[in-house]
PDB file of C-alpha atoms in Angstrom:
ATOM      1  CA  UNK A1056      38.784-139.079 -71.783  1.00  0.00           C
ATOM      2  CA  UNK A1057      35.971-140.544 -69.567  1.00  0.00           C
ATOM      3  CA  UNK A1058      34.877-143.747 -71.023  1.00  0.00           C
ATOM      4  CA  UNK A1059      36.452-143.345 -74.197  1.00  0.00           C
ATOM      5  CA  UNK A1060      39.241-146.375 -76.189  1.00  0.00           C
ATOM      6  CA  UNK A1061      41.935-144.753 -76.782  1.00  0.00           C
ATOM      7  CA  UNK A1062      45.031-146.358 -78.841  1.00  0.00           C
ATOM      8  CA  UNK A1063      48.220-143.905 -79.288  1.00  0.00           C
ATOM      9  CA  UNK A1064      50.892-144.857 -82.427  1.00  0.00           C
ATOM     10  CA  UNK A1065      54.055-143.721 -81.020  1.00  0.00           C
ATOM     11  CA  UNK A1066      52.973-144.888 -77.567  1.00  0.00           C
ATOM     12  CA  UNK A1067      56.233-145.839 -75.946  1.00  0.00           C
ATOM     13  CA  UNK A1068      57.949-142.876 -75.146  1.00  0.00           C
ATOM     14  CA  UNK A1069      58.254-139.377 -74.737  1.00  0.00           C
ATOM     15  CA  UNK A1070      54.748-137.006 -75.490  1.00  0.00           C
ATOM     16  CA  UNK A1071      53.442-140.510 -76.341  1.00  0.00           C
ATOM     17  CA  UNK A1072      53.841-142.156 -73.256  1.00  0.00           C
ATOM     18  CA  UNK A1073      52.927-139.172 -71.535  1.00  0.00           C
ATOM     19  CA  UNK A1074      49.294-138.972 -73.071  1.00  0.00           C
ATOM     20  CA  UNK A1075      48.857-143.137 -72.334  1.00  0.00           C
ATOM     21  CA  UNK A1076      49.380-142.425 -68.537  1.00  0.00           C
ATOM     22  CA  UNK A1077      46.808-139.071 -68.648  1.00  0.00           C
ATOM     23  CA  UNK A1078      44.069-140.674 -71.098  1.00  0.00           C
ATOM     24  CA  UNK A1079      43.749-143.512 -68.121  1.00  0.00           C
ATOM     25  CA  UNK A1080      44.089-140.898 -65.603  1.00  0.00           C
ATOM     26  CA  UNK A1081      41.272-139.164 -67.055  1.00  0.00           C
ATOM     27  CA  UNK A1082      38.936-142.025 -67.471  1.00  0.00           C
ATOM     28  CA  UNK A1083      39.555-143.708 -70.918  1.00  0.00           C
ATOM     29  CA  UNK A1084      37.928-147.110 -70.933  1.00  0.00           C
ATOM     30  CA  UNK A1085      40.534-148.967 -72.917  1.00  0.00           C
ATOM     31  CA  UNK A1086      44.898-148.542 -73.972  1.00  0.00           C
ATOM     32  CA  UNK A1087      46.488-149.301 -77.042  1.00  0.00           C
ATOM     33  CA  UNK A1088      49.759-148.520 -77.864  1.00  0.00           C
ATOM     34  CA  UNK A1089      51.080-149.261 -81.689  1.00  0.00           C
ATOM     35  CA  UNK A1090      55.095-147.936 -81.639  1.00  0.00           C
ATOM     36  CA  UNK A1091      58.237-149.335 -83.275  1.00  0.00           C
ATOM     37  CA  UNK A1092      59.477-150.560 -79.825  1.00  0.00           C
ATOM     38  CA  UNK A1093      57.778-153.456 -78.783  1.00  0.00           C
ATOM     39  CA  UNK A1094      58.891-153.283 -75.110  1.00  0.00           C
ATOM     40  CA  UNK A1095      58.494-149.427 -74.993  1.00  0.00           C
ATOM     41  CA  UNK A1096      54.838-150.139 -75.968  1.00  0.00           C
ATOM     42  CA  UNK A1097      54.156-152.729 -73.705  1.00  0.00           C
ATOM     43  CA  UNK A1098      55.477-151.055 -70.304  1.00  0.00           C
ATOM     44  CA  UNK A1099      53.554-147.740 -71.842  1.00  0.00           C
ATOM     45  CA  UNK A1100      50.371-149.618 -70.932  1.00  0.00           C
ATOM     46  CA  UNK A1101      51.290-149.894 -67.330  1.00  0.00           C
ATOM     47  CA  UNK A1102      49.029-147.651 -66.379  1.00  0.00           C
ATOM     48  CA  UNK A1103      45.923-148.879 -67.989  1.00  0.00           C
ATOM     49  CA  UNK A1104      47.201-152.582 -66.203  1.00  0.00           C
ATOM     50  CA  UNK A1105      47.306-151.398 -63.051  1.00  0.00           C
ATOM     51  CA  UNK A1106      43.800-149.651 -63.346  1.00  0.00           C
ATOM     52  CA  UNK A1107      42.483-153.210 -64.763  1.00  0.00           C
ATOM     53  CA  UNK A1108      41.640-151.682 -68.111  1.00  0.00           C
ATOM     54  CA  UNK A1109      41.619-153.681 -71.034  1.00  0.00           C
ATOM     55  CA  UNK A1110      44.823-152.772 -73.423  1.00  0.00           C
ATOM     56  CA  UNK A1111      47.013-154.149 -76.086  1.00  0.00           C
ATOM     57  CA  UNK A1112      50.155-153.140 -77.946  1.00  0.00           C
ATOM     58  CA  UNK A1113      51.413-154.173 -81.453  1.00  0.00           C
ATOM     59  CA  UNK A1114      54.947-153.431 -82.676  1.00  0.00           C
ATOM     60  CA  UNK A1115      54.856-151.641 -85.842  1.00  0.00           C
ATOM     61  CA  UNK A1116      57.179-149.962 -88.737  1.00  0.00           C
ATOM     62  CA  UNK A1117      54.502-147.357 -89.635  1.00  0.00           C
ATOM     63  CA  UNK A1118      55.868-146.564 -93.052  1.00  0.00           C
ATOM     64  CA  UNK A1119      54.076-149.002 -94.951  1.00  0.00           C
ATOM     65  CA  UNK A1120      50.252-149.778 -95.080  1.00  0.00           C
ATOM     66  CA  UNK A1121      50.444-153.289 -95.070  1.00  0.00           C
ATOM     67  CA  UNK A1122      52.355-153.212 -91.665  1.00  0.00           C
ATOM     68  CA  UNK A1123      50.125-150.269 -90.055  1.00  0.00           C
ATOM     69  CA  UNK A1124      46.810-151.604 -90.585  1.00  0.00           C
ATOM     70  CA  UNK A1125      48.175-154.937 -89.111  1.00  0.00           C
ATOM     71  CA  UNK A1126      48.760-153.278 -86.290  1.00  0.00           C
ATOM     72  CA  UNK A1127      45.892-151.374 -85.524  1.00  0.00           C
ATOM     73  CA  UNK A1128      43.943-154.415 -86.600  1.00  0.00           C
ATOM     74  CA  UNK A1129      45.628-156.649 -83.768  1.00  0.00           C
ATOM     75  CA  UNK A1130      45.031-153.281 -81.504  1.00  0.00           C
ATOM     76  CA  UNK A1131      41.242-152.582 -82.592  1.00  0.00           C
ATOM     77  CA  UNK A1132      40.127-156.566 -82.014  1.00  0.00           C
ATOM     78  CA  UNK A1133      41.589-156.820 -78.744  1.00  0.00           C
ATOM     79  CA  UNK A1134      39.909-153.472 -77.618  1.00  0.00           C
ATOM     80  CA  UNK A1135      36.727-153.789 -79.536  1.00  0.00           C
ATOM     81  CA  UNK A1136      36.006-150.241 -80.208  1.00  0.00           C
ATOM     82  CA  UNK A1137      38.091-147.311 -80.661  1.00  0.00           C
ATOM     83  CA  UNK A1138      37.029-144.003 -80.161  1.00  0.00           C
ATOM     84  CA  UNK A1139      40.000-141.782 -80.120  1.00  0.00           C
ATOM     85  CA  UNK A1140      42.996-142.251 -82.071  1.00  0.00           C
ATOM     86  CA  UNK A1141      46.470-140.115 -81.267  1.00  0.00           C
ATOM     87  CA  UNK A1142      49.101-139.840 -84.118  1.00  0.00           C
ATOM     88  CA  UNK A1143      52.056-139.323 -82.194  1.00  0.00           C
ATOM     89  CA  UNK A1144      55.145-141.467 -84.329  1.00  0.00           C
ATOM     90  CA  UNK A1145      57.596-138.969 -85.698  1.00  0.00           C
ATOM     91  CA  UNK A1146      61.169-138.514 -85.998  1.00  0.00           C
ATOM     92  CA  UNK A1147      62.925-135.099 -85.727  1.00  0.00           C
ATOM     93  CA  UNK A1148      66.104-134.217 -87.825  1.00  0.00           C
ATOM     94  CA  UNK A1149      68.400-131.437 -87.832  1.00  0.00           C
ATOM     95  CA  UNK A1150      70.376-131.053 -90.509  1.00  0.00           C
ATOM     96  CA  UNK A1151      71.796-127.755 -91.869  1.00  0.00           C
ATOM     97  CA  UNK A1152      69.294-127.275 -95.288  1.00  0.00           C
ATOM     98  CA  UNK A1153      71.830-127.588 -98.219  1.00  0.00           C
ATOM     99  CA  UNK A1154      73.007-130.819 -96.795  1.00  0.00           C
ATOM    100  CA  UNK A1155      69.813-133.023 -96.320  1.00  0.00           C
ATOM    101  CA  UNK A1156      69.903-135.741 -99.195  1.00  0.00           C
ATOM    102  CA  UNK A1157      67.211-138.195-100.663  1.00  0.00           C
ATOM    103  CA  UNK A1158      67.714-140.385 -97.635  1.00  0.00           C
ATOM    104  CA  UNK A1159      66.759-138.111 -95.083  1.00  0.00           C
ATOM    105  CA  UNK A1160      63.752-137.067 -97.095  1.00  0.00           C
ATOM    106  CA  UNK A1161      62.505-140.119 -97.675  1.00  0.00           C
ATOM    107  CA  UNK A1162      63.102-141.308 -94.196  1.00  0.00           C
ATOM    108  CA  UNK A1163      61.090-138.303 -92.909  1.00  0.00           C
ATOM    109  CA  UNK A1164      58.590-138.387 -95.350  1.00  0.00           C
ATOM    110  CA  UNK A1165      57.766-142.107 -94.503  1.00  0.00           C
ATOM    111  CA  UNK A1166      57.306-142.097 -91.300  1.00  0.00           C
ATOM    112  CA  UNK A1167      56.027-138.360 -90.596  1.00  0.00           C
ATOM    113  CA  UNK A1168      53.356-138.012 -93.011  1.00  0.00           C
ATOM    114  CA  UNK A1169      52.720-141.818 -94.451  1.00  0.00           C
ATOM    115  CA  UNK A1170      52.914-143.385 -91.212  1.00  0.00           C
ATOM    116  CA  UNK A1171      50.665-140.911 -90.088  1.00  0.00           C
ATOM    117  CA  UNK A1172      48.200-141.378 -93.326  1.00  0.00           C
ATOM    118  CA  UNK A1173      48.318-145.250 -92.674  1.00  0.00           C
ATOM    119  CA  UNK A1174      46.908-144.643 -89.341  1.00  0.00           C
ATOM    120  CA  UNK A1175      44.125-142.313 -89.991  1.00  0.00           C
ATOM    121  CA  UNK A1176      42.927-144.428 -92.711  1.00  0.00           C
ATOM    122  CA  UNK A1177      42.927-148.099 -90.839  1.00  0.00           C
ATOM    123  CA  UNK A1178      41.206-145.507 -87.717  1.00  0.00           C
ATOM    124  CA  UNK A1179      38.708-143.830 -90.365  1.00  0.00           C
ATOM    125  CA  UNK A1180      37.976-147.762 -91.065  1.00  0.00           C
ATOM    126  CA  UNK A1181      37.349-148.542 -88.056  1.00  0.00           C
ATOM    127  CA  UNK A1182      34.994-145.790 -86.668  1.00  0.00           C
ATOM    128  CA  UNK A1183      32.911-145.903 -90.158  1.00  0.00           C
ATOM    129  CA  UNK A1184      32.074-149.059 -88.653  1.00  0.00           C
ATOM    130  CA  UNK A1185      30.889-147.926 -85.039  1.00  0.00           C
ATOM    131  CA  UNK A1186      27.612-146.989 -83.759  1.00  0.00           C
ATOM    132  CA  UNK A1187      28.020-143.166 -82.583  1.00  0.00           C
ATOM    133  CA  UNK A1188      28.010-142.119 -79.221  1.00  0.00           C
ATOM    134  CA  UNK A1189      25.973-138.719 -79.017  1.00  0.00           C
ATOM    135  CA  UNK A1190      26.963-137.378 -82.461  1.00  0.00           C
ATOM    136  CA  UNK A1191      30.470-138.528 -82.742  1.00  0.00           C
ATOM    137  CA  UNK A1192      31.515-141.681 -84.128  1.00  0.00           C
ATOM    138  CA  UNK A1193      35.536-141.041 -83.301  1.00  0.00           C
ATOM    139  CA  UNK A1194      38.259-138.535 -83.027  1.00  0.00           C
ATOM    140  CA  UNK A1195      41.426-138.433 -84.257  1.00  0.00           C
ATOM    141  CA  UNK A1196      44.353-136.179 -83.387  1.00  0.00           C
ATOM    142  CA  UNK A1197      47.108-135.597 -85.502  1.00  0.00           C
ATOM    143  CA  UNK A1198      50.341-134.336 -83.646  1.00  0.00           C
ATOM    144  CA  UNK A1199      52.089-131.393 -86.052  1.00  0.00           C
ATOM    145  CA  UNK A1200      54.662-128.569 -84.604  1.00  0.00           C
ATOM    146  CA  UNK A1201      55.320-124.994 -84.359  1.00  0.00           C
ATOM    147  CA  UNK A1202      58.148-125.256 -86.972  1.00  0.00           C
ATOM    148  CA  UNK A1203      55.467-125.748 -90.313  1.00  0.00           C
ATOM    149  CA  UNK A1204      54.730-122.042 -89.358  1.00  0.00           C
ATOM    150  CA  UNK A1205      57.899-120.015 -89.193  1.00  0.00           C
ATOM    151  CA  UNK A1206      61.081-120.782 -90.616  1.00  0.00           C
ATOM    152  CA  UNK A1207      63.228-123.787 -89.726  1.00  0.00           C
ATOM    153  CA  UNK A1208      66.757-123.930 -91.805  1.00  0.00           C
ATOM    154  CA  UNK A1209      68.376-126.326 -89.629  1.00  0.00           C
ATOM    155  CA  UNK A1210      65.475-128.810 -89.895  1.00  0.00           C
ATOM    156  CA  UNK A1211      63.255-127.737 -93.080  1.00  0.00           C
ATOM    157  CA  UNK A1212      62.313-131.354 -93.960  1.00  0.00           C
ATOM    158  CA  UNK A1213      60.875-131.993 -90.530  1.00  0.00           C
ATOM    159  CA  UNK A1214      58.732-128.635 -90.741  1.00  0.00           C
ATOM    160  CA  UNK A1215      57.551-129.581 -94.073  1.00  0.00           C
ATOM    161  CA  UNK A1216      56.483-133.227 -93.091  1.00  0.00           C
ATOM    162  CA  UNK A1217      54.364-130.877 -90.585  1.00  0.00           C
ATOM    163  CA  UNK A1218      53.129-128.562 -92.370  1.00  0.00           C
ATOM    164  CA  UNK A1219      52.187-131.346 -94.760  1.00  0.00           C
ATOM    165  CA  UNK A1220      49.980-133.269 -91.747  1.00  0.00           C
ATOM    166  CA  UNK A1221      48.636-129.736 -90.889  1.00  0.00           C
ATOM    167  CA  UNK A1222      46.678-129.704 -94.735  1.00  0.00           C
ATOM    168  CA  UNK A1223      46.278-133.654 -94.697  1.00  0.00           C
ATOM    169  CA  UNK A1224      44.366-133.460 -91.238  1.00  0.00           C
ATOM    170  CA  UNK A1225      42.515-131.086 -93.160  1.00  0.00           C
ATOM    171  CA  UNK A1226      41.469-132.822 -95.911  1.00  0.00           C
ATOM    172  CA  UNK A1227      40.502-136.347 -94.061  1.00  0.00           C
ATOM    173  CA  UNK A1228      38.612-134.099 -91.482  1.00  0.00           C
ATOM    174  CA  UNK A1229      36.410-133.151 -94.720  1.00  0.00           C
ATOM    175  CA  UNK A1230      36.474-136.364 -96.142  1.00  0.00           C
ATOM    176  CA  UNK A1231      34.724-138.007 -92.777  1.00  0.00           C
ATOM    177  CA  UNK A1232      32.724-134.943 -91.308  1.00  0.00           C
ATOM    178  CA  UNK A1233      29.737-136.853 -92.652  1.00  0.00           C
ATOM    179  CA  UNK A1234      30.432-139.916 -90.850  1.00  0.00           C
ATOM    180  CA  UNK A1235      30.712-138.145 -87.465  1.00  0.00           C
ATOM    181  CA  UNK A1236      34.536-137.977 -87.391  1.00  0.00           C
ATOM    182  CA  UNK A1237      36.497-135.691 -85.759  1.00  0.00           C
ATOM    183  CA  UNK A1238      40.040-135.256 -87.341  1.00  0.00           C
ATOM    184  CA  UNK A1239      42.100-132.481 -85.927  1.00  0.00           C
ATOM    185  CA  UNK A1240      46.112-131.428 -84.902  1.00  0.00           C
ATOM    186  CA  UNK A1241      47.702-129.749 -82.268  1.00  0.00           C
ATOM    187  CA  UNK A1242      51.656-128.294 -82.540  1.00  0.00           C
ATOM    188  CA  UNK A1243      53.192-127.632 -79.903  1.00  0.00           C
ATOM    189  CA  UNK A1244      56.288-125.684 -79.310  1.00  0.00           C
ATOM    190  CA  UNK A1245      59.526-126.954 -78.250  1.00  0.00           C
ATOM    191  CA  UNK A1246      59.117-128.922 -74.989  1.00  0.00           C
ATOM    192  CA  UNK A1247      61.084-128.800 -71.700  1.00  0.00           C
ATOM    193  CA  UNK A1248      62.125-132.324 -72.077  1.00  0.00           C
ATOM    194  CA  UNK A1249      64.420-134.361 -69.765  1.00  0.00           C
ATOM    195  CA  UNK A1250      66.514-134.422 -73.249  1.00  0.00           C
ATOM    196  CA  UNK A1251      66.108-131.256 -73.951  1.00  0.00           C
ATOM    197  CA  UNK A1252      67.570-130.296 -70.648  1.00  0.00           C
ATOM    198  CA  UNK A1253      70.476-132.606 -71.210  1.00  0.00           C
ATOM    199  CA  UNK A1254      70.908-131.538 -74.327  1.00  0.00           C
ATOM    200  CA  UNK A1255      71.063-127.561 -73.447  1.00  0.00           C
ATOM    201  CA  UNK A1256      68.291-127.099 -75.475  1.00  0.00           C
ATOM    202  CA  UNK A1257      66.555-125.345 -72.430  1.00  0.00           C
ATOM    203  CA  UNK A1258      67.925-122.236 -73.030  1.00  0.00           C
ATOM    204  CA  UNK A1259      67.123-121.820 -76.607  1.00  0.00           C
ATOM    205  CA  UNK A1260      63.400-122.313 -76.124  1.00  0.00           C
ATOM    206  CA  UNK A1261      62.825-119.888 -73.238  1.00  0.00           C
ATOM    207  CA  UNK A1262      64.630-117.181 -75.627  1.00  0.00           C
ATOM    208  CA  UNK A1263      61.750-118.331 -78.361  1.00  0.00           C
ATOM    209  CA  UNK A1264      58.802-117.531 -75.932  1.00  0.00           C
ATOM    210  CA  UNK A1265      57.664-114.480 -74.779  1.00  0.00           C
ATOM    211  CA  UNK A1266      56.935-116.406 -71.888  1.00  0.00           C
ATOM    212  CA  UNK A1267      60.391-116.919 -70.782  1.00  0.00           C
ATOM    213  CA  UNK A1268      60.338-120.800 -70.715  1.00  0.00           C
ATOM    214  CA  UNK A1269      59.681-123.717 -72.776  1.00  0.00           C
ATOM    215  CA  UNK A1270      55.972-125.590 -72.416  1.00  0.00           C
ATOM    216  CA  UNK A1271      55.943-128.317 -70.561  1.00  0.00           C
ATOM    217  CA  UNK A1272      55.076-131.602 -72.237  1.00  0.00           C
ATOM    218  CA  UNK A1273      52.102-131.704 -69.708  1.00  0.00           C
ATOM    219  CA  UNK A1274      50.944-128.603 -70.948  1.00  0.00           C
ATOM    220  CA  UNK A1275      51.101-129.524 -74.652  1.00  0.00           C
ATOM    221  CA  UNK A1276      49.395-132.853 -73.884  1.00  0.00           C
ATOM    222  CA  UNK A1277      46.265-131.136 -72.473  1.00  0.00           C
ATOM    223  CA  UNK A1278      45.355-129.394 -75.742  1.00  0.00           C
ATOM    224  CA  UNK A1279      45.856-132.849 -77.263  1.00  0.00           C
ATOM    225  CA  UNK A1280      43.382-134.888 -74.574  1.00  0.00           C
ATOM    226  CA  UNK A1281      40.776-131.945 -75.266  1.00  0.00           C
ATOM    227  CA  UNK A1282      40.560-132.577 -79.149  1.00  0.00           C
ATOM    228  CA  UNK A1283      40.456-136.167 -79.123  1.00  0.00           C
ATOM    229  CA  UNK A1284      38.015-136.429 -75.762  1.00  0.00           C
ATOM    230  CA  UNK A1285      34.268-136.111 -74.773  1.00  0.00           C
ATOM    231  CA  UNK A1286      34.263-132.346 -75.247  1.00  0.00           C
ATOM    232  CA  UNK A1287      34.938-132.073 -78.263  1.00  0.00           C
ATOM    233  CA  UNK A1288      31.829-132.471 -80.188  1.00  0.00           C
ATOM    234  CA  UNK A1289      32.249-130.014 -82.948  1.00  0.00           C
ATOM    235  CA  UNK A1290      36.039-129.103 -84.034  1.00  0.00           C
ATOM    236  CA  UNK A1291      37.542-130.727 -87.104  1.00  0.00           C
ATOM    237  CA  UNK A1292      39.877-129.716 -89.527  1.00  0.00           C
ATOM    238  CA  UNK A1293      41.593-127.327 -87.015  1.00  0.00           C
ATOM    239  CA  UNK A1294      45.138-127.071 -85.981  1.00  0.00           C
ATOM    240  CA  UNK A1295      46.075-125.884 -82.440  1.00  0.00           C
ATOM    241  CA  UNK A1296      48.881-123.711 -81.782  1.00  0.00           C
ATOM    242  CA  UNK A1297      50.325-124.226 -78.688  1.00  0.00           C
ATOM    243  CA  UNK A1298      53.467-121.922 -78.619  1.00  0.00           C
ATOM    244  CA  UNK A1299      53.453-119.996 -75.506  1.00  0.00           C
ATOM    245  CA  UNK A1300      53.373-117.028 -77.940  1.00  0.00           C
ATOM    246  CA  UNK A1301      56.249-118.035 -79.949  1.00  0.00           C
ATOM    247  CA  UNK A1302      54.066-117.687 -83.652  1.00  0.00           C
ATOM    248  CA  UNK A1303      53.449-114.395 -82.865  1.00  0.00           C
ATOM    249  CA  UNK A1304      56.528-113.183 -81.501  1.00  0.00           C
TER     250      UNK A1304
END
């Protein structure tokens, strides 16, 4: 991420937070953090403070445009450039299929793929305006998930919202290849978590990998740092699988 602004939506916590502390680790120029939580996103920048890096946080309800392009607004004019933008904000259900009503649909629907449409556009906004560094103008990386591949009963309306970011990253990636854009996704598998040890969860995703073990948030966040940083120069409209063999399996 050498010398690259990076702002994260969903920045507070969890894979968020994660990919704030390893963009400044590997060399962005600039933090911003746009999540729900304004104290998560604040003490998400800590890293980028104690490096001296210029960063700014703005607390946001993603789910309408209004609000999101607010935020990134107040983000983008503290920062003054942003060159990488990481779609992280989602929320994750599980509900048994023939009992998820209009609420839960519309809750998931909102934030998972309109929240995440909100973003891209006030980013695509933004980096039309830049001058291009090489040939790329910006990056954007959508975070999907394993589940819009194989079936997911106990939490179809997440998997669709995924599926559905998996052919939206698509399109916008077409929409701005012209403009020196680079819009592409990465889903990862289910992550050894600190929840997802509390929660038992461990044992369920080593039995999904042929690998024996769940990925390691880490491991997921790597793929993520690779699409949205200086090496990638040509990818867009791509979705990376990061399931430790779990698709195929």
């Amino acid at each position: 991420m050498k010398g690259l602004s990076v702002v994260i939506i969903g920045g507070g916590a969890g894979l968020g937070a994660l990919l704030a502390e390893m963009a400044v680790a590997e060399g962005a120029s600039a933090l911003g953090i746009i999540d729900l939580n304004a104290a998560a996103a604040e003490a998400a920048l800590e890293p980028a403070r104690a490096a001296g890096l210029p960063h700014a946080f703005a607390a946001c309800d993603i789910r309408t445009a209004d609000a999101a392009h607010a935020a990134f607004a107040q983000v983008a004019a503290a920062l003054g450039r942003i060159d990488t933008l990481i779609n992280s904000a989602a929320i994750y259900p599980r509900k048994p299929m023939l009992e998820i009503t209009d609420a839960d649909w519309d809750a998931s629907n909102a934030i998972n793929i309109k929240g995440t449409y909100h973003m891209m556009v006030a980013a695509v906004r933004q980096m039309q305006g830049q001058t291009a560094l090489g040939q790329v103008r910006g990056r954007i990386v959508n975070i999907t998930s394993v589940d819009a591949f194989k079936a997911h009963p106990q939490n179809a309306h997440y998997a669709a919202t995924k599926a559905a970011v998996v052919s939206l990253t698509k399109s916008m990636a077409q929409e701005v290849a012209g403009d020196g854009i680079l819009v592409n996704s990465v889903a990862p598998a289910g992550m050894a978590t600190e929840k997802a040890r509390e929660s038992g969860f461990l044992g369920e995703l080593a039995k999904a990998s042929p690998l024996g073990r769940g990925g390691e948030p880490r491991e997921m966040a790597e793929w993520v740092l690779m699409a949205g940083g200086p090496r990638n120069t040509y990818m867009t409209g791509e979705n990376i699988i990061v399931s430790g063999g779990y698709i195929y399996a």
